[in-house]
N, CA, C and O atoms as a CHARMM CRD file, in Angstrom:
* protein
*
  360
    1    1 GLY  N    100.26300  98.77100  89.27700 PROA 1      0.00000
    2    1 GLY  CA   100.03300  97.36600  89.50700 PROA 1      0.00000
    3    1 GLY  C     98.77300  96.89200  88.80400 PROA 1      0.00000
    4    1 GLY  O     97.97300  97.68000  88.30100 PROA 1      0.00000
    5    2 ILE  N     98.63300  95.61700  88.78900 PROA 2      0.00000
    6    2 ILE  CA    97.46700  95.02300  88.13100 PROA 2      0.00000
    7    2 ILE  C     96.37300  94.61700  89.10800 PROA 2      0.00000
    8    2 ILE  O     95.31100  94.15900  88.68700 PROA 2      0.00000
    9    3 GLY  N     96.61600  94.77700  90.40200 PROA 3      0.00000
   10    3 GLY  CA    95.60700  94.40900  91.37700 PROA 3      0.00000
   11    3 GLY  C     96.14600  94.41400  92.78300 PROA 3      0.00000
   12    3 GLY  O     97.11200  95.10600  93.10400 PROA 3      0.00000
   13    4 ARG  N     95.48900  93.61100  93.62700 PROA 4      0.00000
   14    4 ARG  CA    95.84800  93.59500  95.03800 PROA 4      0.00000
   15    4 ARG  C     95.74000  92.17500  95.58300 PROA 4      0.00000
   16    4 ARG  O     94.82700  91.42800  95.23000 PROA 4      0.00000
   17    5 VAL  N     96.68200  91.81700  96.44200 PROA 5      0.00000
   18    5 VAL  CA    96.63600  90.55900  97.18300 PROA 5      0.00000
   19    5 VAL  C     96.43600  90.92200  98.64400 PROA 5      0.00000
   20    5 VAL  O     97.18900  91.72200  99.20000 PROA 5      0.00000
   21    6 THR  N     95.42500  90.33600  99.26400 PROA 6      0.00000
   22    6 THR  CA    95.12900  90.59400 100.66800 PROA 6      0.00000
   23    6 THR  C     95.18200  89.28100 101.42300 PROA 6      0.00000
   24    6 THR  O     94.55000  88.30500 101.01800 PROA 6      0.00000
   25    7 VAL  N     95.92000  89.24700 102.50300 PROA 7      0.00000
   26    7 VAL  CA    95.95000  88.07700 103.38600 PROA 7      0.00000
   27    7 VAL  C     95.76400  88.55600 104.81600 PROA 7      0.00000
   28    7 VAL  O     96.07500  89.70100 105.14300 PROA 7      0.00000
   29    8 GLY  N     95.26100  87.68400 105.65400 PROA 8      0.00000
   30    8 GLY  CA    95.06100  88.05900 107.04200 PROA 8      0.00000
   31    8 GLY  C     95.03900  86.84100 107.94000 PROA 8      0.00000
   32    8 GLY  O     94.90900  85.70600 107.48100 PROA 8      0.00000
   33    9 GLY  N     95.16400  87.09300 109.18900 PROA 9      0.00000
   34    9 GLY  CA    95.16300  86.02200 110.16400 PROA 9      0.00000
   35    9 GLY  C     95.56100  86.56000 111.51400 PROA 9      0.00000
   36    9 GLY  O     95.28300  87.71300 111.84400 PROA 9      0.00000
   37   10 SER  N     96.21000  85.72500 112.29000 PROA 10     0.00000
   38   10 SER  CA    96.60300  86.13000 113.63200 PROA 10     0.00000
   39   10 SER  C     98.11200  86.04100 113.79400 PROA 10     0.00000
   40   10 SER  O     98.80500  85.35800 113.03900 PROA 10     0.00000
   41   11 PHE  N     98.59200  86.74700 114.79500 PROA 11     0.00000
   42   11 PHE  CA   100.01100  86.75600 115.11800 PROA 11     0.00000
   43   11 PHE  C    100.17100  86.55900 116.61700 PROA 11     0.00000
   44   11 PHE  O     99.29800  86.93600 117.39900 PROA 11     0.00000
   45   12 ARG  N    101.27800  85.97300 117.00500 PROA 12     0.00000
   46   12 ARG  CA   101.63800  85.91900 118.42300 PROA 12     0.00000
   47   12 ARG  C    103.11800  86.25100 118.53000 PROA 12     0.00000
   48   12 ARG  O    103.90000  85.96200 117.62400 PROA 12     0.00000
   49   13 GLN  N    103.48400  86.85000 119.63100 PROA 13     0.00000
   50   13 GLN  CA   104.88900  87.20400 119.82800 PROA 13     0.00000
   51   13 GLN  C    105.70200  85.94900 120.09000 PROA 13     0.00000
   52   13 GLN  O    105.27600  85.05800 120.82500 PROA 13     0.00000
   53   14 SER  N    106.86500  85.89200 119.48600 PROA 14     0.00000
   54   14 SER  CA   107.78600  84.78500 119.70500 PROA 14     0.00000
   55   14 SER  C    108.24400  84.78200 121.16000 PROA 14     0.00000
   56   14 SER  O    108.48000  85.83700 121.75100 PROA 14     0.00000
   57   15 SER  N    108.36400  83.60300 121.72100 PROA 15     0.00000
   58   15 SER  CA   108.82700  83.51200 123.10400 PROA 15     0.00000
   59   15 SER  C    110.35600  83.56700 123.19800 PROA 15     0.00000
   60   15 SER  O    110.90300  83.68100 124.29500 PROA 15     0.00000
   61   16 THR  N    111.05100  83.48500 122.04600 PROA 16     0.00000
   62   16 THR  CA   112.51400  83.45900 122.06400 PROA 16     0.00000
   63   16 THR  C    113.17900  84.66800 121.41000 PROA 16     0.00000
   64   16 THR  O    114.31900  84.99300 121.74400 PROA 16     0.00000
   65   17 VAL  N    112.48600  85.34400 120.47900 PROA 17     0.00000
   66   17 VAL  CA   113.07100  86.49500 119.77000 PROA 17     0.00000
   67   17 VAL  C    112.14600  87.70000 119.97100 PROA 17     0.00000
   68   17 VAL  O    111.00500  87.67000 119.51100 PROA 17     0.00000
   69   18 PRO  N    112.60700  88.75500 120.64300 PROA 18     0.00000
   70   18 PRO  CA   111.73800  89.87600 121.03000 PROA 18     0.00000
   71   18 PRO  C    110.96100  90.56200 119.90200 PROA 18     0.00000
   72   18 PRO  O    109.78300  90.86500 120.09100 PROA 18     0.00000
   73   19 LEU  N    111.55900  90.81500 118.75600 PROA 19     0.00000
   74   19 LEU  CA   110.88100  91.55200 117.68400 PROA 19     0.00000
   75   19 LEU  C    110.26700  90.63600 116.63100 PROA 19     0.00000
   76   19 LEU  O    109.96000  91.08400 115.52600 PROA 19     0.00000
   77   20 ARG  N    110.08700  89.37400 116.95700 PROA 20     0.00000
   78   20 ARG  CA   109.57300  88.39800 115.99200 PROA 20     0.00000
   79   20 ARG  C    108.14000  88.02200 116.32300 PROA 20     0.00000
   80   20 ARG  O    107.80100  87.77500 117.48100 PROA 20     0.00000
   81   21 ALA  N    107.29700  87.98200 115.28800 PROA 21     0.00000
   82   21 ALA  CA   105.90900  87.54900 115.43000 PROA 21     0.00000
   83   21 ALA  C    105.71700  86.26400 114.62100 PROA 21     0.00000
   84   21 ALA  O    106.17700  86.16000 113.48300 PROA 21     0.00000
   85   22 ILE  N    105.04100  85.30300 115.21600 PROA 22     0.00000
   86   22 ILE  CA   104.71500  84.05600 114.53500 PROA 22     0.00000
   87   22 ILE  C    103.35600  84.24900 113.87900 PROA 22     0.00000
   88   22 ILE  O    102.39300  84.62900 114.54400 PROA 22     0.00000
   89   23 ALA  N    103.27400  83.98700 112.56600 PROA 23     0.00000
   90   23 ALA  CA   102.06300  84.26000 111.80000 PROA 23     0.00000
   91   23 ALA  C    101.25200  82.99500 111.53400 PROA 23     0.00000
   92   23 ALA  O    101.79900  81.92600 111.26300 PROA 23     0.00000
   93   24 ALA  N     99.93400  83.14700 111.62000 PROA 24     0.00000
   94   24 ALA  CA    99.00200  82.09200 111.23100 PROA 24     0.00000
   95   24 ALA  C     98.01600  82.71900 110.25800 PROA 24     0.00000
   96   24 ALA  O     97.12700  83.46300 110.67300 PROA 24     0.00000
   97   25 VAL  N     98.16100  82.42800 108.96500 PROA 25     0.00000
   98   25 VAL  CA    97.32300  83.04200 107.92900 PROA 25     0.00000
   99   25 VAL  C     96.03600  82.23100 107.78100 PROA 25     0.00000
  100   25 VAL  O     96.06800  81.01300 107.60500 PROA 25     0.00000
  101   26 ASP  N     94.89500  82.94100 107.85600 PROA 26     0.00000
  102   26 ASP  CA    93.57800  82.29400 107.77600 PROA 26     0.00000
  103   26 ASP  C     92.85100  82.52700 106.45800 PROA 26     0.00000
  104   26 ASP  O     92.10200  81.66300 106.00100 PROA 26     0.00000
  105   27 PHE  N     93.06600  83.68200 105.84800 PROA 27     0.00000
  106   27 PHE  CA    92.31900  83.97000 104.62200 PROA 27     0.00000
  107   27 PHE  C     93.18200  84.72600 103.63300 PROA 27     0.00000
  108   27 PHE  O     94.18400  85.34000 104.00200 PROA 27     0.00000
  109   28 GLY  N     92.78400  84.67400 102.37600 PROA 28     0.00000
  110   28 GLY  CA    93.49200  85.39500 101.33100 PROA 28     0.00000
  111   28 GLY  C     92.58900  85.64200 100.13800 PROA 28     0.00000
  112   28 GLY  O     91.66500  84.87700  99.86300 PROA 28     0.00000
  113   29 LYS  N     92.87500  86.72300  99.44000 PROA 29     0.00000
  114   29 LYS  CA    92.08400  87.08900  98.27000 PROA 29     0.00000
  115   29 LYS  C     92.98500  87.78200  97.26300 PROA 29     0.00000
  116   29 LYS  O     93.84000  88.58600  97.63500 PROA 29     0.00000
  117   30 ILE  N     92.79600  87.47600  96.00400 PROA 30     0.00000
  118   30 ILE  CA    93.48700  88.16100  94.90700 PROA 30     0.00000
  119   30 ILE  C     92.41400  88.91100  94.11900 PROA 30     0.00000
  120   30 ILE  O     91.42800  88.32200  93.67700 PROA 30     0.00000
  121   31 GLU  N     92.62200  90.22100  93.95100 PROA 31     0.00000
  122   31 GLU  CA    91.68600  91.05300  93.19700 PROA 31     0.00000
  123   31 GLU  C     92.43900  91.76800  92.07800 PROA 31     0.00000
  124   31 GLU  O     93.49500  92.35500  92.31200 PROA 31     0.00000
  125   32 THR  N     91.89700  91.71700  90.87000 PROA 32     0.00000
  126   32 THR  CA    92.51500  92.42900  89.75500 PROA 32     0.00000
  127   32 THR  C     91.76000  93.72400  89.49200 PROA 32     0.00000
  128   32 THR  O     90.61300  93.88400  89.90800 PROA 32     0.00000
  129   33 LYS  N     92.41100  94.63300  88.80300 PROA 33     0.00000
  130   33 LYS  CA    91.76700  95.89400  88.44300 PROA 33     0.00000
  131   33 LYS  C     90.66300  95.68700  87.41700 PROA 33     0.00000
  132   33 LYS  O     89.85900  96.58800  87.17800 PROA 33     0.00000
  133   34 LEU  N     90.62000  94.50000  86.80600 PROA 34     0.00000
  134   34 LEU  CA    89.56500  94.17800  85.85000 PROA 34     0.00000
  135   34 LEU  C     88.29000  93.71500  86.54200 PROA 34     0.00000
  136   34 LEU  O     87.28900  93.43600  85.88200 PROA 34     0.00000
  137   35 GLY  N     88.32400  93.63100  87.88900 PROA 35     0.00000
  138   35 GLY  CA    87.14100  93.23500  88.64500 PROA 35     0.00000
  139   35 GLY  C     87.06500  91.74800  88.96400 PROA 35     0.00000
  140   35 GLY  O     86.08300  91.29000  89.54900 PROA 35     0.00000
  141   36 VAL  N     88.08500  90.99400  88.58700 PROA 36     0.00000
  142   36 VAL  CA    88.11500  89.56000  88.87400 PROA 36     0.00000
  143   36 VAL  C     88.69600  89.36300  90.27500 PROA 36     0.00000
  144   36 VAL  O     89.74600  89.91200  90.60800 PROA 36     0.00000
  145   37 ALA  N     87.99100  88.56600  91.09200 PROA 37     0.00000
  146   37 ALA  CA    88.46800  88.28600  92.45400 PROA 37     0.00000
  147   37 ALA  C     88.52300  86.77700  92.66200 PROA 37     0.00000
  148   37 ALA  O     87.64600  86.04200  92.20800 PROA 37     0.00000
  149   38 LEU  N     89.55600  86.33200  93.35000 PROA 38     0.00000
  150   38 LEU  CA    89.74400  84.91000  93.63000 PROA 38     0.00000
  151   38 LEU  C     90.01800  84.73800  95.12300 PROA 38     0.00000
  152   38 LEU  O     90.98500  85.28500  95.65200 PROA 38     0.00000
  153   39 ASP  N     89.15900  83.97400  95.79400 PROA 39     0.00000
  154   39 ASP  CA    89.34300  83.68900  97.21500 PROA 39     0.00000
  155   39 ASP  C     90.28800  82.49800  97.33100 PROA 39     0.00000
  156   39 ASP  O     89.98900  81.41300  96.83300 PROA 39     0.00000
  157   40 ILE  N     91.42100  82.70100  97.98600 PROA 40     0.00000
  158   40 ILE  CA    92.41600  81.63300  98.13400 PROA 40     0.00000
  159   40 ILE  C     92.50000  81.12300  99.57200 PROA 40     0.00000
  160   40 ILE  O     93.47900  80.48000  99.94800 PROA 40     0.00000
  161   41 SER  N     91.47800  81.41000 100.37300 PROA 41     0.00000
  162   41 SER  CA    91.46400  81.00200 101.78000 PROA 41     0.00000
  163   41 SER  C     91.56000  79.49100 101.93600 PROA 41     0.00000
  164   41 SER  O     92.19300  79.00100 102.87100 PROA 41     0.00000
  165   42 GLY  N     90.94300  78.75900 101.03700 PROA 42     0.00000
  166   42 GLY  CA    90.96400  77.30100 101.10900 PROA 42     0.00000
  167   42 GLY  C     92.37100  76.72800 101.04900 PROA 42     0.00000
  168   42 GLY  O     92.63800  75.68000 101.63700 PROA 42     0.00000
  169   43 LEU  N     93.26800  77.39800 100.35000 PROA 43     0.00000
  170   43 LEU  CA    94.66000  76.93500 100.27100 PROA 43     0.00000
  171   43 LEU  C     95.33500  76.97500 101.63900 PROA 43     0.00000
  172   43 LEU  O     96.12100  76.08800 101.97400 PROA 43     0.00000
  173   44 PHE  N     95.02600  78.00500 102.42900 PROA 44     0.00000
  174   44 PHE  CA    95.60500  78.11200 103.76100 PROA 44     0.00000
  175   44 PHE  C     95.02800  77.04400 104.69100 PROA 44     0.00000
  176   44 PHE  O     95.73300  76.51800 105.55200 PROA 44     0.00000
  177   45 ALA  N     93.74000  76.72700 104.51400 PROA 45     0.00000
  178   45 ALA  CA    93.11400  75.68400 105.33200 PROA 45     0.00000
  179   45 ALA  C     93.72400  74.31800 105.03000 PROA 45     0.00000
  180   45 ALA  O     93.97500  73.53500 105.94600 PROA 45     0.00000
  181   46 ILE  N     93.96100  74.03200 103.76200 PROA 46     0.00000
  182   46 ILE  CA    94.57800  72.75600 103.36700 PROA 46     0.00000
  183   46 ILE  C     95.99500  72.67000 103.91900 PROA 46     0.00000
  184   46 ILE  O     96.40500  71.63100 104.43600 PROA 46     0.00000
  185   47 ARG  N     96.73300  73.75300 103.80900 PROA 47     0.00000
  186   47 ARG  CA    98.11100  73.78000 104.32600 PROA 47     0.00000
  187   47 ARG  C     98.12600  73.51000 105.82800 PROA 47     0.00000
  188   47 ARG  O     98.97600  72.76600 106.31800 PROA 47     0.00000
  189   48 ALA  N     97.18600  74.11100 106.56200 PROA 48     0.00000
  190   48 ALA  CA    97.12000  73.91800 108.01400 PROA 48     0.00000
  191   48 ALA  C     96.80600  72.46200 108.36300 PROA 48     0.00000
  192   48 ALA  O     97.36400  71.91200 109.31200 PROA 48     0.00000
  193   49 LEU  N     95.91400  71.84500 107.59200 PROA 49     0.00000
  194   49 LEU  CA    95.59000  70.43300 107.83100 PROA 49     0.00000
  195   49 LEU  C     96.80100  69.54000 107.59400 PROA 49     0.00000
  196   49 LEU  O     97.06000  68.61700 108.36700 PROA 49     0.00000
  197   50 LEU  N     97.54200  69.81600 106.52500 PROA 50     0.00000
  198   50 LEU  CA    98.71000  69.00000 106.18800 PROA 50     0.00000
  199   50 LEU  C     99.84100  69.17900 107.20600 PROA 50     0.00000
  200   50 LEU  O    100.53300  68.21800 107.54300 PROA 50     0.00000
  201   51 LYS  N    100.02600  70.40300 107.69100 PROA 51     0.00000
  202   51 LYS  CA   101.09600  70.69700 108.65300 PROA 51     0.00000
  203   51 LYS  C    100.70300  70.38200 110.08700 PROA 51     0.00000
  204   51 LYS  O    101.56400  70.16300 110.93900 PROA 51     0.00000
  205   52 GLY  N     99.39900  70.35800 110.35400 PROA 52     0.00000
  206   52 GLY  CA    98.93300  70.17300 111.72200 PROA 52     0.00000
  207   52 GLY  C     98.95500  71.45600 112.52800 PROA 52     0.00000
  208   52 GLY  O     98.82900  71.42300 113.75200 PROA 52     0.00000
  209   53 SER  N     99.11600  72.59800 111.84900 PROA 53     0.00000
  210   53 SER  CA    99.16700  73.89100 112.52200 PROA 53     0.00000
  211   53 SER  C     98.83900  74.99200 111.52300 PROA 53     0.00000
  212   53 SER  O     99.17700  74.89300 110.34300 PROA 53     0.00000
  213   54 LYS  N     98.17600  76.04300 112.00700 PROA 54     0.00000
  214   54 LYS  CA    97.90700  77.20100 111.15400 PROA 54     0.00000
  215   54 LYS  C     99.12800  78.10200 111.01900 PROA 54     0.00000
  216   54 LYS  O     99.20600  78.90900 110.09200 PROA 54     0.00000
  217   55 GLU  N    100.09100  77.96600 111.95000 PROA 55     0.00000
  218   55 GLU  CA   101.26700  78.82600 111.90500 PROA 55     0.00000
  219   55 GLU  C    102.07200  78.54900 110.64300 PROA 55     0.00000
  220   55 GLU  O    102.41100  77.40600 110.33300 PROA 55     0.00000
  221   56 SER  N    102.36900  79.63000 109.92300 PROA 56     0.00000
  222   56 SER  CA   102.98700  79.45500 108.61000 PROA 56     0.00000
  223   56 SER  C    104.36000  80.10200 108.46500 PROA 56     0.00000
  224   56 SER  O    104.96900  80.00100 107.40100 PROA 56     0.00000
  225   57 GLY  N    104.85100  80.74900 109.48000 PROA 57     0.00000
  226   57 GLY  CA   106.16400  81.38000 109.38900 PROA 57     0.00000
  227   57 GLY  C    106.29400  82.48800 110.40700 PROA 57     0.00000
  228   57 GLY  O    105.47100  82.60900 111.31400 PROA 57     0.00000
  229   58 TRP  N    107.33800  83.30500 110.25700 PROA 58     0.00000
  230   58 TRP  CA   107.52300  84.42400 111.17000 PROA 58     0.00000
  231   58 TRP  C    107.87000  85.69200 110.42100 PROA 58     0.00000
  232   58 TRP  O    108.35400  85.66100 109.29000 PROA 58     0.00000
  233   59 LEU  N    107.61300  86.79600 111.07300 PROA 59     0.00000
  234   59 LEU  CA   107.95500  88.13400 110.58500 PROA 59     0.00000
  235   59 LEU  C    108.73800  88.82900 111.68800 PROA 59     0.00000
  236   59 LEU  O    108.35000  88.79300 112.85500 PROA 59     0.00000
  237   60 GLU  N    109.83700  89.45900 111.31100 PROA 60     0.00000
  238   60 GLU  CA   110.65900  90.16300 112.29200 PROA 60     0.00000
  239   60 GLU  C    110.73900  91.62900 111.89400 PROA 60     0.00000
  240   60 GLU  O    111.16700  91.95100 110.78500 PROA 60     0.00000
  241   61 THR  N    110.33100  92.51100 112.78700 PROA 61     0.00000
  242   61 THR  CA   110.35200  93.94300 112.52000 PROA 61     0.00000
  243   61 THR  C    111.76300  94.47600 112.73200 PROA 61     0.00000
  244   61 THR  O    112.35000  94.30400 113.80000 PROA 61     0.00000
  245   62 THR  N    112.30000  95.12700 111.69700 PROA 62     0.00000
  246   62 THR  CA   113.64600  95.68800 111.79400 PROA 62     0.00000
  247   62 THR  C    113.63600  97.21200 111.89700 PROA 62     0.00000
  248   62 THR  O    114.62200  97.81600 112.32100 PROA 62     0.00000
  249   63 TYR  N    112.51200  97.83600 111.50600 PROA 63     0.00000
  250   63 TYR  CA   112.35500  99.29100 111.64500 PROA 63     0.00000
  251   63 TYR  C    110.87300  99.58000 111.77100 PROA 63     0.00000
  252   63 TYR  O    110.04700  98.97700 111.08600 PROA 63     0.00000
  253   64 ILE  N    110.54700 100.50900 112.65200 PROA 64     0.00000
  254   64 ILE  CA   109.14600 100.89300 112.79500 PROA 64     0.00000
  255   64 ILE  C    109.04700 102.37100 113.13900 PROA 64     0.00000
  256   64 ILE  O    109.81000 102.88600 113.95700 PROA 64     0.00000
  257   65 SER  N    108.09500 103.04600 112.50300 PROA 65     0.00000
  258   65 SER  CA   107.77600 104.43400 112.83100 PROA 65     0.00000
  259   65 SER  C    106.25500 104.54200 112.81600 PROA 65     0.00000
  260   65 SER  O    105.56100 103.53600 112.67100 PROA 65     0.00000
  261   66 GLU  N    105.74400 105.73900 112.96400 PROA 66     0.00000
  262   66 GLU  CA   104.29600 105.90800 113.00000 PROA 66     0.00000
  263   66 GLU  C    103.63200 105.54700 111.66500 PROA 66     0.00000
  264   66 GLU  O    102.47900 105.11600 111.64500 PROA 66     0.00000
  265   67 ASN  N    104.35100 105.72000 110.55700 PROA 67     0.00000
  266   67 ASN  CA   103.75200 105.47700 109.24100 PROA 67     0.00000
  267   67 ASN  C    104.41200 104.38000 108.42000 PROA 67     0.00000
  268   67 ASN  O    103.94600 104.06800 107.32400 PROA 67     0.00000
  269   68 LEU  N    105.48900 103.79000 108.92800 PROA 68     0.00000
  270   68 LEU  CA   106.24600 102.82600 108.13900 PROA 68     0.00000
  271   68 LEU  C    106.74500 101.68100 109.01500 PROA 68     0.00000
  272   68 LEU  O    107.17200 101.88700 110.15100 PROA 68     0.00000
  273   69 ARG  N    106.68100 100.48000 108.46500 PROA 69     0.00000
  274   69 ARG  CA   107.23800  99.30400 109.14600 PROA 69     0.00000
  275   69 ARG  C    108.02600  98.50500 108.12000 PROA 69     0.00000
  276   69 ARG  O    107.52100  98.21300 107.03700 PROA 69     0.00000
  277   70 ILE  N    109.25900  98.15100 108.45500 PROA 70     0.00000
  278   70 ILE  CA   110.09500  97.33100 107.58600 PROA 70     0.00000
  279   70 ILE  C    110.42500  96.05900 108.34500 PROA 70     0.00000
  280   70 ILE  O    110.81200  96.09500 109.51400 PROA 70     0.00000
  281   71 GLY  N    110.26900  94.95000 107.67300 PROA 71     0.00000
  282   71 GLY  CA   110.54400  93.68000 108.33300 PROA 71     0.00000
  283   71 GLY  C    111.00900  92.64500 107.33700 PROA 71     0.00000
  284   71 GLY  O    111.04300  92.88100 106.12900 PROA 71     0.00000
  285   72 ARG  N    111.36900  91.48600 107.87500 PROA 72     0.00000
  286   72 ARG  CA   111.77000  90.38500 107.01100 PROA 72     0.00000
  287   72 ARG  C    111.05300  89.13500 107.47500 PROA 72     0.00000
  288   72 ARG  O    110.63900  89.01800 108.62800 PROA 72     0.00000
  289   73 GLY  N    110.91900  88.20400 106.54600 PROA 73     0.00000
  290   73 GLY  CA   110.22200  86.97000 106.84400 PROA 73     0.00000
  291   73 GLY  C    111.16200  85.78600 106.89300 PROA 73     0.00000
  292   73 GLY  O    112.33900  85.89500 106.55200 PROA 73     0.00000
  293   74 ASN  N    110.62700  84.64900 107.32200 PROA 74     0.00000
  294   74 ASN  CA   111.44200  83.44500 107.50700 PROA 74     0.00000
  295   74 ASN  C    111.99000  82.87200 106.20400 PROA 74     0.00000
  296   74 ASN  O    112.90100  82.04500 106.23800 PROA 74     0.00000
  297   75 LYS  N    111.46100  83.28800 105.06300 PROA 75     0.00000
  298   75 LYS  CA   111.96400  82.78200 103.78100 PROA 75     0.00000
  299   75 LYS  C    112.76200  83.84300 103.02000 PROA 75     0.00000
  300   75 LYS  O    112.94000  83.74000 101.80700 PROA 75     0.00000
  301   76 GLY  N    113.24500  84.87300 103.74600 PROA 76     0.00000
  302   76 GLY  CA   114.07000  85.89600 103.13100 PROA 76     0.00000
  303   76 GLY  C    113.30000  87.05100 102.51600 PROA 76     0.00000
  304   76 GLY  O    113.89800  87.92800 101.89300 PROA 76     0.00000
  305   77 SER  N    111.98800  87.06800 102.67900 PROA 77     0.00000
  306   77 SER  CA   111.16700  88.14800 102.13500 PROA 77     0.00000
  307   77 SER  C    111.42700  89.44600 102.88000 PROA 77     0.00000
  308   77 SER  O    111.69100  89.44200 104.08200 PROA 77     0.00000
  309   78 LEU  N    111.35100  90.55000 102.16000 PROA 78     0.00000
  310   78 LEU  CA   111.45600  91.87900 102.75100 PROA 78     0.00000
  311   78 LEU  C    110.09900  92.55000 102.60700 PROA 78     0.00000
  312   78 LEU  O    109.53800  92.59500 101.51200 PROA 78     0.00000
  313   79 PHE  N    109.57000  93.07200 103.71000 PROA 79     0.00000
  314   79 PHE  CA   108.26500  93.72200 103.70400 PROA 79     0.00000
  315   79 PHE  C    108.43200  95.18100 104.05300 PROA 79     0.00000
  316   79 PHE  O    109.06700  95.52200 105.05100 PROA 79     0.00000
  317   80 VAL  N    107.86000  96.04800 103.22800 PROA 80     0.00000
  318   80 VAL  CA   107.80900  97.47300 103.51900 PROA 80     0.00000
  319   80 VAL  C    106.32200  97.82100 103.57100 PROA 80     0.00000
  320   80 VAL  O    105.63800  97.81700 102.54700 PROA 80     0.00000
  321   81 LEU  N    105.83300  98.12200 104.77100 PROA 81     0.00000
  322   81 LEU  CA   104.41300  98.35900 104.98100 PROA 81     0.00000
  323   81 LEU  C    104.18500  99.81300 105.33700 PROA 81     0.00000
  324   81 LEU  O    104.88900 100.37700 106.17500 PROA 81     0.00000
  325   82 THR  N    103.19500 100.41700 104.69500 PROA 82     0.00000
  326   82 THR  CA   102.82200 101.78900 105.01600 PROA 82     0.00000
  327   82 THR  C    101.41900 101.78800 105.59200 PROA 82     0.00000
  328   82 THR  O    100.60900 100.91900 105.27000 PROA 82     0.00000
  329   83 ARG  N    101.13800 102.74100 106.42700 PROA 83     0.00000
  330   83 ARG  CA    99.83600 102.82500 107.07800 PROA 83     0.00000
  331   83 ARG  C     98.87600 103.67700 106.25200 PROA 83     0.00000
  332   83 ARG  O     99.19300 104.80500 105.87300 PROA 83     0.00000
  333   84 ASP  N     97.71000 103.12100 105.98200 PROA 84     0.00000
  334   84 ASP  CA    96.62700 103.86300 105.34500 PROA 84     0.00000
  335   84 ASP  C     95.60300 104.15800 106.43600 PROA 84     0.00000
  336   84 ASP  O     94.73800 103.33100 106.72400 PROA 84     0.00000
  337   85 ARG  N     95.70300 105.31900 107.03000 PROA 85     0.00000
  338   85 ARG  CA    94.84300 105.65500 108.17700 PROA 85     0.00000
  339   85 ARG  C     93.36200 105.59500 107.82500 PROA 85     0.00000
  340   85 ARG  O     92.54300 105.31400 108.70000 PROA 85     0.00000
  341   86 ASP  N     92.99300 105.84900 106.57100 PROA 86     0.00000
  342   86 ASP  CA    91.59100 105.82000 106.16000 PROA 86     0.00000
  343   86 ASP  C     91.04100 104.38900 106.09100 PROA 86     0.00000
  344   86 ASP  O     89.82600 104.19000 106.10100 PROA 86     0.00000
  345   87 ALA  N     91.93700 103.39400 106.02200 PROA 87     0.00000
  346   87 ALA  CA    91.50100 102.01000 105.91100 PROA 87     0.00000
  347   87 ALA  C     91.26800 101.36300 107.27500 PROA 87     0.00000
  348   87 ALA  O     90.76800 100.24000 107.34200 PROA 87     0.00000
  349   88 VAL  N     91.61500 102.04000 108.34700 PROA 88     0.00000
  350   88 VAL  CA    91.49800 101.47100 109.69000 PROA 88     0.00000
  351   88 VAL  C     90.19300 101.90800 110.33900 PROA 88     0.00000
  352   88 VAL  O     89.87700 103.09700 110.38000 PROA 88     0.00000
  353   89 THR  N     89.44100 100.94100 110.84300 PROA 89     0.00000
  354   89 THR  CA    88.22200 101.23700 111.56400 PROA 89     0.00000
  355   89 THR  C     88.50100 101.08900 113.05900 PROA 89     0.00000
  356   89 THR  O     88.86000 100.00300 113.51400 PROA 89     0.00000
  357   90 PRO  N     88.34100 102.16500 113.82300 PROA 90     0.00000
  358   90 PRO  CA    88.62700 102.08200 115.26500 PROA 90     0.00000
  359   90 PRO  C     87.64300 101.16800 115.99500 PROA 90     0.00000
  360   90 PRO  O     87.74700 100.99300 117.20900 PROA 90     0.00000
């Protein structure tokens, strides 16, 4: 790859679908292997102001194990997430 995209925020469990989480993205950053970084957090703030809510969609977990999570998003996205135990601070 040419870099990394990092986004973060909060989640809450859906009150109607058991394995669905409602996402509210607060920050984002694009980093290239060339050392260029771009903070895109302001885009999420503008979107929240225009929508009247920070909630931006949902994620539904379809498979989960200790090291792997597979899910889909409200716009048809497929997510395959792996756990990097060294990246987690207890």
